Coordinates of C-alpha atoms in Angstrom, one line a residue:
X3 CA 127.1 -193.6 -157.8
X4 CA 129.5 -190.8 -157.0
X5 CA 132.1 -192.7 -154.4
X6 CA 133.5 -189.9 -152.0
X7 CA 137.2 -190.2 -150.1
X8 CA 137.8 -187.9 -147.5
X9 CA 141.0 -185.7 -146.3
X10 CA 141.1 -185.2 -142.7
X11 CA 138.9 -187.2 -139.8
X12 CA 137.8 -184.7 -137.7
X13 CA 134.0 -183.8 -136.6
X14 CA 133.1 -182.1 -139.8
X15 CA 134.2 -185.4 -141.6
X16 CA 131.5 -187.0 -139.5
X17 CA 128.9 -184.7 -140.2
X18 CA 129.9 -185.2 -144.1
X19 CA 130.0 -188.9 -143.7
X20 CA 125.7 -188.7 -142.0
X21 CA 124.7 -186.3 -145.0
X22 CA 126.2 -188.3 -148.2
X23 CA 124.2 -191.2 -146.6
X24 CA 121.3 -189.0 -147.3
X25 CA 121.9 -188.2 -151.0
X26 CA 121.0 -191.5 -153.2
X27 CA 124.0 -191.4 -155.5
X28 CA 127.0 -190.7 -153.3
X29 CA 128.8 -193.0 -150.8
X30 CA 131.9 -192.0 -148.5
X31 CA 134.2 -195.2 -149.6
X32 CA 137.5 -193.9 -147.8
X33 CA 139.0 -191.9 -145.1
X34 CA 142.5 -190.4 -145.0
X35 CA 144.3 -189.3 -141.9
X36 CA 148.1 -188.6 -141.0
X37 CA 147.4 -191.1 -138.5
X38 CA 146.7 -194.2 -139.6
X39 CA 145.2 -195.1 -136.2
X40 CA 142.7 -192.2 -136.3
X41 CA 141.4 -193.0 -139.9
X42 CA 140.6 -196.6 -138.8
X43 CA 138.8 -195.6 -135.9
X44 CA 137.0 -193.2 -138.0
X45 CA 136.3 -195.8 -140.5
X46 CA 134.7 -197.7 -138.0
X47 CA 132.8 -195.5 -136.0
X48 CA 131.5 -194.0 -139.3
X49 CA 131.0 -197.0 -141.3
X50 CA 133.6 -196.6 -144.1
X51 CA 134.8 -199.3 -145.9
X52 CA 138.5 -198.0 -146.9
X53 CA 140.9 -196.0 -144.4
X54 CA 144.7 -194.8 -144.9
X55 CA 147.1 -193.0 -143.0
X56 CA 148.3 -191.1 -146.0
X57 CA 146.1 -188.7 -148.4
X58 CA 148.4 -190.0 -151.5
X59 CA 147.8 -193.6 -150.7
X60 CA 143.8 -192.9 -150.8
X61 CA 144.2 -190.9 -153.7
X62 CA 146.4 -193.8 -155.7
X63 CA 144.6 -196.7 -154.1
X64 CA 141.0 -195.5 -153.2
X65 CA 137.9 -196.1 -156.1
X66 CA 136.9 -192.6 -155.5
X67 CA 135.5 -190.4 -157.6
X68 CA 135.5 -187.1 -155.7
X69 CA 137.3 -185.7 -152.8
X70 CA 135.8 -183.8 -149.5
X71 CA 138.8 -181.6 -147.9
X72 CA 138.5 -181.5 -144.2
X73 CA 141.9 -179.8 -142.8
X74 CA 142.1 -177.0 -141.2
X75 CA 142.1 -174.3 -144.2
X76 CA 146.1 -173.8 -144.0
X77 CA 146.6 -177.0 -145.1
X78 CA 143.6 -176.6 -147.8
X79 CA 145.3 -175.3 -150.5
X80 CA 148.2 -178.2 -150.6
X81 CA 145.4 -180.9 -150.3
X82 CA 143.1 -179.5 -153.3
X83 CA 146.3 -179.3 -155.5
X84 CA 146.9 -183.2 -154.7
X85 CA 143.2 -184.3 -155.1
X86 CA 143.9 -182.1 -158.4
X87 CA 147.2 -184.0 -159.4
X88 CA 145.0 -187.2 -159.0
X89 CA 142.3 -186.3 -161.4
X90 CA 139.9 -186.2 -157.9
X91 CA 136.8 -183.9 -158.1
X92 CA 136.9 -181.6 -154.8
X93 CA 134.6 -180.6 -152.3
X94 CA 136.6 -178.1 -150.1
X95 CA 135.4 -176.9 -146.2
X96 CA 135.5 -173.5 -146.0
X97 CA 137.2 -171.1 -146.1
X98 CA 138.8 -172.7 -149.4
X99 CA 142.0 -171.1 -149.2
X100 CA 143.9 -168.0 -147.5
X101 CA 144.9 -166.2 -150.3
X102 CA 142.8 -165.0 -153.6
X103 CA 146.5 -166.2 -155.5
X104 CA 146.2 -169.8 -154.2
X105 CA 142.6 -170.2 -155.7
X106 CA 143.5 -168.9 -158.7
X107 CA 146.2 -171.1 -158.8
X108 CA 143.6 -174.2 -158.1
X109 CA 141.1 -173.5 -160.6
X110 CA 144.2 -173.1 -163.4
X111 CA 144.9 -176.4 -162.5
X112 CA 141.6 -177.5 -162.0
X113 CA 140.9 -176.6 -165.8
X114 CA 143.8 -177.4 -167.0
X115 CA 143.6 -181.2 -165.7
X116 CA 139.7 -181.1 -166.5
X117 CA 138.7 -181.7 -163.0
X118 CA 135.7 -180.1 -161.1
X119 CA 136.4 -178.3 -157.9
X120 CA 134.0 -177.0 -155.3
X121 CA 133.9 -174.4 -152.3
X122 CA 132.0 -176.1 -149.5
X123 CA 129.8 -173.3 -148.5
X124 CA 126.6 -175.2 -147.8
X125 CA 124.4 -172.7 -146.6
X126 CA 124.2 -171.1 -150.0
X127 CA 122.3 -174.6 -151.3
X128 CA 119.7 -174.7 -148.6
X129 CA 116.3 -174.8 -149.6
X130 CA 115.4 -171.6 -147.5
X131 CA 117.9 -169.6 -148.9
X132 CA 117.7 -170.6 -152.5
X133 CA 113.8 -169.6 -151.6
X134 CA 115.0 -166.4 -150.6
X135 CA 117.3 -165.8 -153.6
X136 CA 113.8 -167.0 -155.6
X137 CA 111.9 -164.1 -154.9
X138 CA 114.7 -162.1 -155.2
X139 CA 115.2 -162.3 -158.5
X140 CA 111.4 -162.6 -159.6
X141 CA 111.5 -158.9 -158.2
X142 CA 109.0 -159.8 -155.0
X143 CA 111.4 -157.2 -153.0
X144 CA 111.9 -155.0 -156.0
X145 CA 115.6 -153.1 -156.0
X146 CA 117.6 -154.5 -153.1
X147 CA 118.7 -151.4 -151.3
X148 CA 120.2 -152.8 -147.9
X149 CA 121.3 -155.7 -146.4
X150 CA 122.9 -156.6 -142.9
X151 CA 123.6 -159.9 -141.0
X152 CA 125.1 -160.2 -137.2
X153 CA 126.7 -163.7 -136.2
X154 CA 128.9 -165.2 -133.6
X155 CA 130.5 -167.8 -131.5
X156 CA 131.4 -167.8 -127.8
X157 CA 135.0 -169.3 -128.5
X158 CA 137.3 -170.5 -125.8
X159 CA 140.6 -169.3 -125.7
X160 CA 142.0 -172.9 -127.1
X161 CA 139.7 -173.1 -129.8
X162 CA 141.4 -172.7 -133.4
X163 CA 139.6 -169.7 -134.4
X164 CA 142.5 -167.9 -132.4
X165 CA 145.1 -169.7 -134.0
X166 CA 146.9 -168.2 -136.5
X167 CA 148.9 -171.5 -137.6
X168 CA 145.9 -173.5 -138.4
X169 CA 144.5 -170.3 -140.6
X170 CA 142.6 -168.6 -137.7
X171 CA 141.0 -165.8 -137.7
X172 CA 137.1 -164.6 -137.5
X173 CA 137.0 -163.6 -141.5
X174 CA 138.0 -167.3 -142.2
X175 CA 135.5 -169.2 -140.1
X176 CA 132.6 -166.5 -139.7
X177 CA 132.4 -163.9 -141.6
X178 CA 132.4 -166.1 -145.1
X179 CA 129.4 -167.1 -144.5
X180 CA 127.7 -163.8 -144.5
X181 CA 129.8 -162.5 -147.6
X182 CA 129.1 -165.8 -149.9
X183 CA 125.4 -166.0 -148.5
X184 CA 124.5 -162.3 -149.6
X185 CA 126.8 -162.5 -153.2
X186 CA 125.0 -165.5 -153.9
X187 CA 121.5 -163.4 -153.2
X188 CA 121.9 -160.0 -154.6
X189 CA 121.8 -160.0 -158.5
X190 CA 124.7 -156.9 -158.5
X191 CA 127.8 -156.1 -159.0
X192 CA 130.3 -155.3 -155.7
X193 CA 131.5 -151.9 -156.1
X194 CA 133.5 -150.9 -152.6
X195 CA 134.2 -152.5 -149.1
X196 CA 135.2 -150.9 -146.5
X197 CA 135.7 -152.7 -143.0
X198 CA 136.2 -152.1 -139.2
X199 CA 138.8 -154.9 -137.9
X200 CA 139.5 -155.9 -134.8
X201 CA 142.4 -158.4 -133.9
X202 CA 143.2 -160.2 -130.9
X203 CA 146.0 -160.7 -128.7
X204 CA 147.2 -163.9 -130.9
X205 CA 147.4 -161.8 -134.2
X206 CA 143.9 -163.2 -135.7
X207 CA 141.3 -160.6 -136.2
X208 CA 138.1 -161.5 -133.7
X209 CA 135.1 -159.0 -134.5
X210 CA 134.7 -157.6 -137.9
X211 CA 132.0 -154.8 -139.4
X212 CA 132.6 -154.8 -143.1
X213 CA 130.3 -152.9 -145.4
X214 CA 129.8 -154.0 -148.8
X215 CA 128.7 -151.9 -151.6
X216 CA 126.8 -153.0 -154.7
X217 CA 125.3 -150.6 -157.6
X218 CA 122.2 -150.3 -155.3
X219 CA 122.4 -152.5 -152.2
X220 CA 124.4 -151.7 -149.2
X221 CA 125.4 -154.8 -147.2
X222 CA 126.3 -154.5 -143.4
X223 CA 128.0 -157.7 -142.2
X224 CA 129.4 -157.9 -138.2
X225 CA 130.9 -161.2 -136.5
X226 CA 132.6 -161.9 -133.6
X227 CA 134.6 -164.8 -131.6
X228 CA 133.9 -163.7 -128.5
X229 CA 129.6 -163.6 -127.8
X230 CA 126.8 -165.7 -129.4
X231 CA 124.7 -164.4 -131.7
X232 CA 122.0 -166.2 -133.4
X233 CA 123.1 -164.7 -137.3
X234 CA 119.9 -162.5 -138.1
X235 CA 120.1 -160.7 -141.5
X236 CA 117.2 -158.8 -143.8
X237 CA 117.2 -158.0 -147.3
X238 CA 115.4 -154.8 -147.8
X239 CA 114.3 -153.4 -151.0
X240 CA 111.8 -151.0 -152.7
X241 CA 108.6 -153.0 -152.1
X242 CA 109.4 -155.3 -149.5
X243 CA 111.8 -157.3 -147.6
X244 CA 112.9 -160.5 -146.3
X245 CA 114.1 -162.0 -143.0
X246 CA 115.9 -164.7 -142.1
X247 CA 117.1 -166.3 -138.4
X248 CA 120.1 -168.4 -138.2
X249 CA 120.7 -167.7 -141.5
X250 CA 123.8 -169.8 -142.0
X251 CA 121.3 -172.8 -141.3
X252 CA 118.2 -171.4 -141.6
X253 CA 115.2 -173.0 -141.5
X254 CA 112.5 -170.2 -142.3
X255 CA 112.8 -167.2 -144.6
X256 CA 109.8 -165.0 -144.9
X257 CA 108.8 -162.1 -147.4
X258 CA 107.1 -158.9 -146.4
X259 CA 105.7 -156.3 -148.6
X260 CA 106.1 -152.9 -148.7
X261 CA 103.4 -152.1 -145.7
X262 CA 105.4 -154.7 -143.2
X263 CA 102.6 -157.5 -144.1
X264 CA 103.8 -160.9 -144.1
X265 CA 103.2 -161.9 -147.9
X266 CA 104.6 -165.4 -148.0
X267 CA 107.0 -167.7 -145.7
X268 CA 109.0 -171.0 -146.3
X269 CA 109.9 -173.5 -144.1
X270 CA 112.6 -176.1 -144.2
X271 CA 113.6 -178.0 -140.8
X272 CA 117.5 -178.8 -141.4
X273 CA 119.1 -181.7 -139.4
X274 CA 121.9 -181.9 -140.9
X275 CA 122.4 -180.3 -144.1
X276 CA 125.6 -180.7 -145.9
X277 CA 123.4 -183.1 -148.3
X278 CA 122.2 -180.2 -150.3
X279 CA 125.8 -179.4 -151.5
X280 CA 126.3 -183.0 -151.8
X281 CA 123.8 -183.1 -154.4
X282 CA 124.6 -180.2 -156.4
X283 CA 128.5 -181.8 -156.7
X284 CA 126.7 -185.2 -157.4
X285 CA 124.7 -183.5 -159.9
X286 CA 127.4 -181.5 -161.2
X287 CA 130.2 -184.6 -161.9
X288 CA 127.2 -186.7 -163.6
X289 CA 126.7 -183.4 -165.9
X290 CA 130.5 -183.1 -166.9
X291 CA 130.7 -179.7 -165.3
X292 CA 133.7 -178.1 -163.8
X293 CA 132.2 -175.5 -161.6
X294 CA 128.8 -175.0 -160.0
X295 CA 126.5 -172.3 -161.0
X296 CA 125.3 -171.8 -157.5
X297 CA 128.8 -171.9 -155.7
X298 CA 131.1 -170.9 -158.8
X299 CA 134.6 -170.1 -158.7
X300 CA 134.4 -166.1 -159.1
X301 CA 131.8 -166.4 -155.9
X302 CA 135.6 -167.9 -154.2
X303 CA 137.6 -165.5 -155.9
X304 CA 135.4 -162.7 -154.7
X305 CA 135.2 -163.8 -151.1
X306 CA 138.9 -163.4 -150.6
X307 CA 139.3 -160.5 -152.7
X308 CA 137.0 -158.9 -149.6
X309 CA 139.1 -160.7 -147.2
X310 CA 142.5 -159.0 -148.4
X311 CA 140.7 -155.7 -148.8
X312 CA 139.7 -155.9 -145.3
X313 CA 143.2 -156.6 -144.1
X314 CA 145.9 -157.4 -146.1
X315 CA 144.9 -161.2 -145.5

């Protein structure tokens, strides 16, 4: 059993603490807060045996095994490096960190104190999409030659994707999962990016159009903060292609061939779905690795290399 303490007791936490129930050798065994009051109401609502109203006393009095970050990403990097002091495998919420320099900085240390560490970016372990990254790389699709996703949230003017303090910004909270979804499914090296930026009246960008450039495959990639959009996105390539809907969760993936016939299609209903990259850190710990092959660190590394070449983040 892989015994789970959490950093931070906000919604997220609770989605964690449903999912982990799900996966048959992990259980959430403490909650940290910086108020005390907050992690015991958590606790209880959530069914957590342990709560604290400070991460270090979790970390030095907890049985835990693993850590799942769930700050706001400014206070990310700070709270991996502890976990990390600790000896504490992590399971970071995305976006990991704000600059490529602090995750670089985390894995050292990671390494260094032989301790696995993990970007929580759960789409890329759903079932659909590991479908989709199947045929793929059996050549169904032969040569990927474009690629484009569209997502978005309505958000309210106090939500904390506008906040710069608390790490705001579209790139951050959207538009990662569009980069780390198609790097994890096109088998090529990133060549260019180039990207359209827009930023709001707070100083967080709010729409972004990024193009990314592989050997063959171009990738076109727009979200915004201020409309809904239901994240379509297609993989096209010399003999076929495939769709997705709600691609960040998505359910159904299906693979035409070159004459727009529907070849093949998988289903996967998701309720929840943060127990998929439960299991692959579960997996992971038990196996004595320090990075995962699906999420590994350079996938991280590369994310925020494209956010500081879009701007200067």
């Amino acid at each position: 059993m892989i015994r789970f303490g959490i950093i931070g007791a906000g919604g997220i936490a609770v989605k964690f603490c449903e999912a982990a129930g799900r996966v048959e050798e992990a259980e959430v065994r403490a909650v940290a807060s910086k108020s005390l009051e907050r992690a015991k109401t958590f606790a209880a609502a959530n069914k957590v045996p342990e709560y604290y109203g400070s991460y270090r006393e979790m970390l030095e009095q907890a049985d835990i095994d693993a850590v799942y970050v769930a700050t706001t990403c400014n206070f990310h990097y700070e709270n991996c490096l502890l976990c990390i002091e600790y000896g504490k495998a992590v399971l970071c919420e995305k976006s990991m960190v704000l600059k490529k320099k602090e995750a670089e900085e985390l894995f050292k240390r990671a390494k260094e104190k032989k301790v696995f560490v993990m970007e929580a970016m759960w789409s890329v372990f759903l079932p659909t999409i590991k479908k989709a990254r199947e045929w793929i790389r059996t050549g169904r699709i032969g040569t990927v030659y474009l690629a484009n996703y569209t997502g978005g949230i309505h958000a309210q003017p106090e939500h904390r994707i506008f906040n710069p303090e608390l790490g705001g910004g579209a790139l951050y909270d959207l538009t990662v999962y569009p980069i780390e979804i198609v790097n994890s499914l096109i088998p090529q090296k990133l060549v260019d990016v180039r990207a359209d930026i827009v930023m709001g009246e707070t100083g967080v960008d709010v729409t972004n159009s990024i193009l990314l450039q592989y050997e063959t495959c171009r990738a076109s990639l727009q979200t915004t903060a201020y409309s809904r959009v239901p994240s379509p996105s297609g993989l096209y390539g010399s003999d076929g292609y495939i769709q997705m809907t709600q691609t960040h969760r998505c359910e159904r993936c299906e693979l035409y061939d070159g004459e727009f016939r529907l070849a093949e299609s998988f289903t996967y209903p998701i309720d929840n779905g943060f127990e998929f990259e439960i299991q692959e850190v579960v997996d992971c710990i038990k196996s004595g690795k320090l990075e995962s092959n699906l999420m590994p660190h350079a996938a991280t590394l590369q994310c925020l290399d494209i956010f500081e070449k879009c701007c200067g983040k």
